[in-house]
Amino acid sequence: MQSILRTLCVVAATAGSARAQATGAVLSGVVRDSIARVPLAGAWVQLVEAGRQATRARTVVTDSLGRFAFDGLPDGRYLIGFFHPVLDSLGVEPLLRQVSVSRRRPARIDLTTPSAVRLRAALCRDLMAPTAGGAVLGAVRDARSRAPIDGASVTGEWLEITFSRGGRVGRLRGRVSATTAANGWFALCNVPARGMMFLRATNGADSTDRIDVQVPPEGLVRRELFIGPSRLVLLSDSAPVTDTLVPARRARVGAAQLQGIVVSSASGRPLAGAMVRVGDNPPARADERGAFTLVDAPHGTWMLEARAVGYGQARVAVDLVTGAAPVTIALSSAKAMLDTVKVIVANAADRHASGFEDRRRSGAGMFLTAQQIARRGAFTTSDIFRQQSGVRIGYDYDTLETDANPDVLVDMNQLSDRRLLMRGISGNWCEPALWFDGTLIPELSVDAIDGWVRPERLAAIEIYSEATVPPQFQRNRSGCGAILFWTK
């Protein structure tokens, strides 16, 4: 009996092979994104006979691993190509390749998007871009309908440094801009070949956030930007507008929602109680599962900030669009980020013994008491300065001059820390001197300030312009002011 079954199986297999030979060959392959180095799922792959393009094309859709297959192909030459939103964002037409099938043998061909080098050369050929320069390309879309936006403005900025005769070193802001085409597509050439830059898209009164973009070594970035309607509102926890010491805090809001989870990058453990925020909007707190939901957020592409006690801050660009997928934010432990710091406290002074009240009565600067600080509802110390007159949170990049030509391009990776900035004596943005309980602490980033002291631990803050800094807190010819923190 078993011998009969084996014979039947062999006959069936032979018949199946004969039918496959009779119906034709199989052509298979994989579609890949050469820039992101990942397979493209959902790509529409089309095949047509090379000499008969007018005939109906055969179409298949790639699976989750980018794989496709055509069966039953007669011998001959064929043209093959694919369609995918990635090609739209690159602003290129589908690329056709030729493949031959003979003797009904299985054939294989892999398809890819154009390489970064080819795209950069094609995009920037007419702009005389240097071969070492990079490019940013993509599309601007409506955050609600995802339709392309025609005529939107896209601006890229970065830091450049110059060396002149005599050894003088200067810094300035590199800037390029472009206007989107009817299909929403844009391209920015002559950006840094690698390092950090900043990107923003605007359409009338609406815009994206200024997002951080890391340019890879191959010098090409593909980024879709989404713009949606939003409005400015007065936050409910702000002080009355009549209180000149506590300016009104405004946030840009909309009707977008975003869900996600905050985890430890080392263990993957959910971080309960983590705080997540977009722009100046009130933060959302993660539950015991590390899950959070942002509501009434502005539509579009924004920078999302996440913080948790004992962990470093994370800033990631997110797309607040209709039907946005949940995001996962991973935070690194502060132990992995910070070297050991030895703190020596000598002659610690509180605000009552420091002359705070005497300086406050003089009216020479701006003074915030513990009650006024609490009224602002700040989650972190840097939040106190959001919308503060004459003070802003930005990058060292924001202090650049713009009256020189770039000679040398530097990597922005070392300049990505945000700082407290104020208007200097010449009207430019500069870093003020930061004093904590009477001790000057130089070169503190915003993250370091937030880790140094919490808002509820502050007894008072003093803010001075260059012209009003008290003598004991002046730095010789700094050209900038000072901010004094007094703790409880």
XYZ file of C-alpha atoms in Angstrom:
488
model
C 0.000 0.000 0.000
C 2.789 2.396 0.955
C 4.531 1.599 -2.361
C 1.360 2.531 -4.273
C 1.058 5.832 -2.361
C 4.670 6.742 -3.114
C 4.067 6.018 -6.815
C 0.972 8.228 -6.827
C 2.893 11.058 -5.129
C 5.670 10.864 -7.743
C 3.131 10.930 -10.566
C 1.324 13.928 -9.008
C 4.576 15.829 -8.553
C 5.603 15.127 -12.135
C 2.217 16.305 -13.388
C 2.463 19.487 -11.295
C 5.918 20.177 -12.690
C 4.644 19.634 -16.193
C 1.770 22.051 -15.620
C 4.181 24.691 -14.247
C 6.347 24.233 -17.359
C 3.287 24.559 -19.538
C 1.979 27.711 -17.874
C 5.325 29.552 -17.937
C 8.146 30.744 -15.680
C 8.166 32.584 -12.354
C 9.801 36.019 -11.976
C 10.416 37.087 -8.369
C 12.417 39.599 -6.378
C 12.478 42.165 -3.571
C 11.843 45.923 -3.630
C 14.123 47.909 -1.295
C 14.570 51.497 -0.178
C 18.265 52.124 -0.876
C 18.368 55.222 1.341
C 16.670 53.806 4.443
C 18.106 50.345 3.678
C 14.794 48.595 4.356
C 12.405 46.542 2.191
C 9.393 48.390 0.802
C 6.094 46.821 1.761
C 2.999 47.700 -0.260
C 4.881 48.654 -3.429
C 2.930 48.172 -6.688
C 5.188 46.227 -9.051
C 4.148 46.248 -12.714
C 5.356 44.056 -15.558
C 4.776 44.513 -19.305
C 6.198 42.915 -22.428
C 9.106 45.036 -23.701
C 7.928 45.287 -27.287
C 4.239 45.640 -26.486
C 3.897 48.440 -23.888
C 0.340 49.046 -25.059
C -0.702 45.675 -23.690
C -2.198 45.453 -20.234
C 0.412 45.395 -17.470
C 0.400 42.754 -14.778
C 0.501 44.127 -11.229
C 1.369 42.591 -7.860
C 1.849 44.171 -4.420
C 4.914 43.463 -2.281
C 4.447 41.783 1.085
C 5.761 42.959 4.461
C 9.286 41.902 3.464
C 9.153 43.670 0.101
C 8.840 40.405 -1.860
C 6.914 39.963 -5.119
C 6.417 37.252 -7.746
C 4.856 36.888 -11.218
C 4.036 33.366 -12.432
C 3.054 31.837 -15.725
C 5.346 34.049 -17.838
C 6.044 33.038 -21.451
C 9.586 33.387 -22.736
C 10.500 36.906 -23.795
C 11.756 40.328 -22.711
C 9.850 42.382 -20.138
C 9.964 45.865 -18.589
C 9.438 46.011 -14.830
C 9.048 48.935 -12.397
C 7.262 49.863 -9.187
C 5.184 52.621 -7.585
C 5.403 53.634 -3.923
C 4.867 56.812 -1.827
C 8.622 56.832 -1.216
C 9.142 57.617 -4.905
C 6.673 60.484 -4.587
C 8.599 61.911 -1.648
C 11.811 61.666 -3.666
C 10.216 63.450 -6.603
C 11.287 60.810 -9.104
C 9.390 58.808 -11.691
C 9.289 54.986 -11.511
C 12.499 53.471 -12.863
C 12.066 50.766 -15.500
C 14.370 47.781 -15.846
C 14.530 45.089 -18.473
C 14.503 41.387 -17.682
C 14.460 38.308 -19.929
C 12.739 34.967 -19.391
C 13.975 31.965 -21.379
C 13.206 28.286 -21.386
C 10.551 28.984 -18.768
C 13.201 28.916 -16.065
C 12.630 30.891 -12.816
C 14.136 34.390 -12.984
C 14.940 36.916 -10.277
C 15.323 40.698 -10.263
C 15.567 43.073 -7.298
C 14.306 46.660 -7.513
C 15.511 49.654 -5.504
C 14.974 53.364 -5.187
C 17.787 55.553 -6.594
C 20.874 55.706 -4.392
C 21.665 58.749 -2.266
C 24.627 59.660 -4.481
C 22.572 59.500 -7.703
C 19.692 61.458 -6.222
C 21.923 64.174 -4.794
C 23.739 64.579 -8.100
C 20.474 64.738 -10.054
C 18.768 67.145 -7.662
C 21.606 69.610 -7.278
C 23.109 69.461 -10.760
C 21.579 72.761 -11.813
C 22.510 74.495 -8.581
C 26.251 73.913 -8.945
C 26.323 72.157 -5.575
C 29.726 70.917 -4.438
C 30.107 67.164 -4.386
C 30.746 67.312 -0.630
C 27.425 69.050 0.004
C 24.208 67.348 1.053
C 20.552 67.603 0.138
C 17.185 67.404 1.900
C 14.170 66.368 -0.109
C 10.619 65.360 0.591
C 7.069 66.608 0.429
C 4.879 68.956 2.484
C 1.376 67.630 3.158
C -1.805 68.617 4.941
C -1.836 66.946 8.364
C -5.541 66.112 8.182
C -6.065 64.999 4.571
C -2.422 64.180 3.745
C -2.926 65.996 0.441
C 0.188 67.758 -0.974
C 0.496 71.496 -0.304
C 1.477 73.695 -3.231
C 3.502 76.853 -2.562
C 4.597 76.045 0.999
C 7.967 77.443 2.095
C 10.625 75.067 3.472
C 13.699 76.451 5.222
C 16.827 74.647 6.402
C 19.363 76.208 8.794
C 22.643 75.063 10.333
C 25.828 76.329 11.925
C 28.881 77.361 9.956
C 32.227 78.578 11.233
C 34.704 80.823 9.423
C 38.419 81.455 9.770
C 39.798 84.806 8.627
C 43.266 86.302 8.486
C 44.775 86.918 11.846
C 43.290 83.754 13.319
C 39.853 85.265 13.947
C 37.120 82.658 14.218
C 33.562 83.617 13.406
C 30.247 81.812 13.380
C 27.240 82.355 11.216
C 23.963 80.791 10.230
C 23.767 78.756 7.035
C 20.360 78.972 5.426
C 18.639 77.638 2.314
C 14.979 77.676 1.326
C 12.662 76.259 -1.304
C 9.012 76.450 -2.365
C 7.011 73.278 -2.848
C 5.706 72.258 -6.271
C 2.108 71.350 -7.067
C 2.701 67.823 -5.761
C 4.111 69.202 -2.486
C 7.652 68.168 -3.381
C 10.735 70.197 -2.375
C 14.521 69.886 -2.429
C 17.155 71.805 -0.467
C 20.712 71.688 -1.817
C 24.051 72.794 -0.378
C 23.218 71.691 3.169
C 25.924 70.133 5.394
C 27.085 66.736 4.188
C 26.738 65.430 7.751
C 25.761 66.685 11.201
C 22.758 68.467 12.693
C 20.531 70.979 10.949
C 17.050 72.436 11.509
C 14.048 72.262 9.220
C 10.742 74.151 9.164
C 7.858 74.398 6.684
C 5.305 77.219 6.616
C 2.068 77.740 4.733
C 0.448 81.084 5.413
C -0.099 81.470 9.156
C 0.461 77.742 9.841
C 3.792 75.988 10.169
C 5.616 72.976 11.498
C 7.829 73.152 14.542
C 11.534 73.727 13.948
C 12.632 70.109 13.890
C 16.068 68.600 14.381
C 17.384 66.701 11.366
C 20.510 64.548 11.412
C 22.231 64.458 8.023
C 23.888 61.045 7.507
C 27.375 60.601 6.010
C 25.927 59.917 2.547
C 24.558 63.475 2.627
C 20.906 62.859 1.746
C 17.833 63.209 3.968
C 14.269 62.344 2.972
C 11.658 63.941 5.247
C 7.945 64.466 4.822
C 6.566 67.479 6.668
C 2.953 67.935 7.740
C 1.217 71.252 8.353
C -2.163 71.665 10.003
C -4.336 74.458 11.389
C -3.750 75.540 14.966
C -4.450 78.539 17.138
C -2.782 80.376 20.000
C -4.571 80.200 23.341
C -3.853 81.563 26.784
C -2.949 78.688 29.093
C -5.328 78.348 32.013
C -2.524 78.058 34.556
C -0.941 81.364 33.545
C -0.908 84.413 35.731
C -3.230 87.303 34.875
C -2.039 89.414 31.964
C -1.961 92.420 34.299
C 0.857 90.847 36.324
C 3.907 92.276 34.594
C 6.259 89.951 36.464
C 4.545 86.855 35.071
C 3.831 87.292 31.353
C 0.884 85.453 29.844
C 1.828 81.976 28.590
C 0.405 81.009 25.247
C 0.415 77.645 23.519
C -0.427 76.540 20.010
C -3.223 73.978 20.107
C -5.434 72.067 17.709
C -7.494 68.899 17.631
C -4.764 66.305 17.082
C -4.130 63.358 19.369
C -1.051 61.210 19.823
C -0.664 58.030 21.828
C 2.544 56.313 22.777
C 4.660 54.694 25.447
C 7.816 55.797 27.271
C 10.355 53.074 28.070
C 13.906 52.680 29.306
C 16.320 52.319 26.405
C 18.424 49.839 28.396
C 15.771 47.439 29.688
C 12.637 48.309 27.724
C 10.818 48.754 31.020
C 7.858 51.179 30.918
C 8.577 54.445 32.737
C 5.526 55.287 34.819
C 5.107 58.996 35.570
C 7.210 60.175 32.619
C 6.156 63.576 31.275
C 5.603 64.157 27.558
C 4.935 67.472 25.852
C 4.698 69.129 22.428
C 5.737 72.795 22.223
C 4.468 74.950 25.089
C 1.376 72.812 25.584
C 0.682 71.303 29.025
C 2.484 67.968 29.461
C 0.840 64.551 29.617
C 1.864 62.062 32.289
C 2.505 58.399 31.463
C 0.484 55.843 33.443
C 1.807 52.760 35.215
C 2.265 51.057 31.820
C 4.295 53.995 30.502
C 1.442 54.872 28.128
C 0.438 58.471 27.433
C -2.088 60.357 25.313
C -1.618 63.918 24.072
C -4.891 65.709 23.349
C -5.676 69.103 21.811
C -2.217 69.053 20.251
C -1.420 71.109 17.138
C -1.650 69.250 13.842
C 1.571 68.832 11.904
C 5.211 67.904 12.442
C 6.452 68.867 15.907
C 9.269 68.132 18.310
C 8.124 65.967 21.203
C 9.946 66.188 24.542
C 9.925 63.344 27.077
C 11.410 63.392 30.581
C 11.489 61.070 33.564
C 13.226 61.284 36.927
C 16.645 59.635 36.701
C 16.673 59.695 32.895
C 17.926 62.106 30.270
C 15.576 64.131 28.121
C 14.582 62.855 24.666
C 13.553 65.106 21.777
C 12.096 63.425 18.708
C 10.177 64.707 15.689
C 6.632 63.326 15.467
C 3.908 63.721 12.863
C 0.590 64.686 14.476
C -1.673 63.618 11.634
C -5.081 62.016 11.284
C -4.761 58.357 12.218
C -1.216 58.756 13.552
C 0.345 55.490 14.703
C 1.427 55.211 18.379
C 5.053 56.134 19.080
C 7.622 54.630 21.421
C 10.023 56.984 23.222
C 13.166 55.459 24.756
C 14.997 57.374 27.501
C 18.600 56.740 28.529
C 19.515 56.516 32.170
C 21.174 59.607 33.611
C 23.905 57.300 34.951
C 24.826 56.394 31.388
C 24.901 60.048 30.322
C 26.646 61.908 33.119
C 30.117 61.611 34.547
C 30.529 61.683 38.287
C 30.115 65.231 39.585
C 31.692 66.301 42.845
C 29.916 69.239 44.464
C 31.591 71.297 47.180
C 29.329 73.675 49.080
C 30.905 76.554 50.950
C 29.180 79.532 52.554
C 25.811 78.585 51.089
C 23.485 81.580 51.129
C 19.721 81.775 51.047
C 17.850 84.574 49.315
C 17.215 86.452 52.561
C 20.934 86.775 53.353
C 21.922 87.429 49.732
C 20.491 90.928 49.422
C 17.595 89.706 47.253
C 14.999 91.901 48.944
C 17.220 94.996 48.722
C 17.823 94.431 44.992
C 14.141 93.749 44.452
C 13.189 97.065 46.003
C 15.645 98.837 43.677
C 13.669 97.593 40.650
C 16.792 97.256 38.498
C 15.972 93.742 37.203
C 13.105 91.251 37.009
C 12.313 89.266 40.155
C 10.302 86.096 40.646
C 9.383 84.867 44.107
C 8.530 81.264 45.000
C 4.828 82.107 44.793
C 5.181 83.607 41.306
C 7.229 80.606 40.170
C 4.576 78.203 41.477
C 1.868 80.206 39.685
C 3.491 79.409 36.339
C 2.862 75.704 36.813
C 6.272 74.798 35.399
C 7.173 71.130 35.113
C 10.900 71.881 34.781
C 12.984 74.914 35.713
C 13.505 75.848 32.069
C 9.712 75.971 31.641
C 9.696 79.069 33.848
C 11.388 81.010 31.037
C 9.005 80.070 28.242
C 7.397 83.292 27.036
C 9.555 85.255 29.511
C 10.234 88.717 28.123
C 13.840 89.067 26.920
C 14.697 85.398 27.581
C 14.322 82.372 25.340
C 15.276 78.722 25.160
C 17.345 77.948 22.095
C 20.592 76.578 20.758
C 24.043 78.101 20.916
C 23.374 78.176 17.170
C 20.908 81.038 17.808
C 23.747 83.411 18.794
C 25.307 83.365 15.314
C 26.320 86.363 13.275
C 25.287 86.564 9.633
C 27.791 88.919 8.022
C 30.425 86.494 6.709
C 30.789 83.792 4.083
C 31.318 80.184 5.176
C 34.833 78.814 4.847
C 34.635 75.740 7.022
C 31.613 73.592 7.826
C 31.428 72.051 11.297
C 29.486 69.137 12.696
C 26.440 70.251 14.683
C 26.501 67.163 16.900
C 28.558 68.985 19.511
C 26.247 72.020 19.444
C 22.851 70.411 19.924
C 22.430 71.301 23.633
C 19.730 73.887 24.224
C 20.654 76.942 26.289
C 19.043 79.832 28.107
C 19.550 82.908 25.919
C 18.808 86.597 26.407
C 19.177 89.767 24.422
C 22.731 91.084 24.670
C 24.000 94.648 24.702
C 24.272 94.640 20.875
C 20.786 93.195 20.384
C 21.942 89.670 19.539
C 21.029 86.537 21.513
C 23.701 85.489 23.998
C 24.225 83.200 26.986
C 23.835 84.975 30.333
C 25.901 84.191 33.398
C 24.115 81.636 35.576
C 24.478 81.908 39.347
C 23.198 79.303 41.807
C 23.055 80.453 45.435
C 25.808 82.979 44.775
C 28.110 80.613 42.834
C 28.799 81.122 39.122
C 28.216 77.872 37.204
C 29.451 78.227 33.590
C 28.419 76.324 30.447
C 25.122 74.876 31.671
C 22.681 73.508 29.127
C 18.933 73.624 29.678
C 18.938 69.914 30.485
C 21.673 70.452 33.078
C 19.697 73.292 34.687
C 16.589 71.138 34.836
C 18.589 68.350 36.455
C 20.267 70.740 38.872
C 17.164 72.128 40.534
C 13.419 71.550 40.358
C 10.945 74.486 40.254
C 9.496 73.608 43.663
C 12.994 73.910 45.161
C 13.438 77.499 43.962
C 12.997 80.336 46.444
C 13.568 83.135 43.911
C 14.987 84.069 40.509
C 16.606 87.336 39.437
C 16.972 88.305 35.755
C 19.298 91.133 34.745
C 20.238 92.638 31.407
C 23.880 93.580 30.804
C 23.250 97.174 31.924
C 21.555 96.234 35.211
C 23.685 93.357 36.548
C 24.754 94.102 40.158
C 28.545 94.576 40.489
C 29.078 91.362 42.475
C 27.474 89.317 39.676
C 29.138 90.983 36.690
C 31.554 89.305 34.290
C 34.096 91.585 32.659
C 32.961 92.667 29.173
C 30.650 89.712 28.736
C 28.148 91.720 26.696
C 25.345 89.671 28.208
C 23.257 89.694 31.368
C 22.854 87.327 34.296
C 20.249 85.020 35.838
C 20.413 84.267 39.558
C 18.776 81.200 41.095
C 18.153 80.989 44.852
C 17.069 77.675 46.337
C 15.070 76.927 49.479
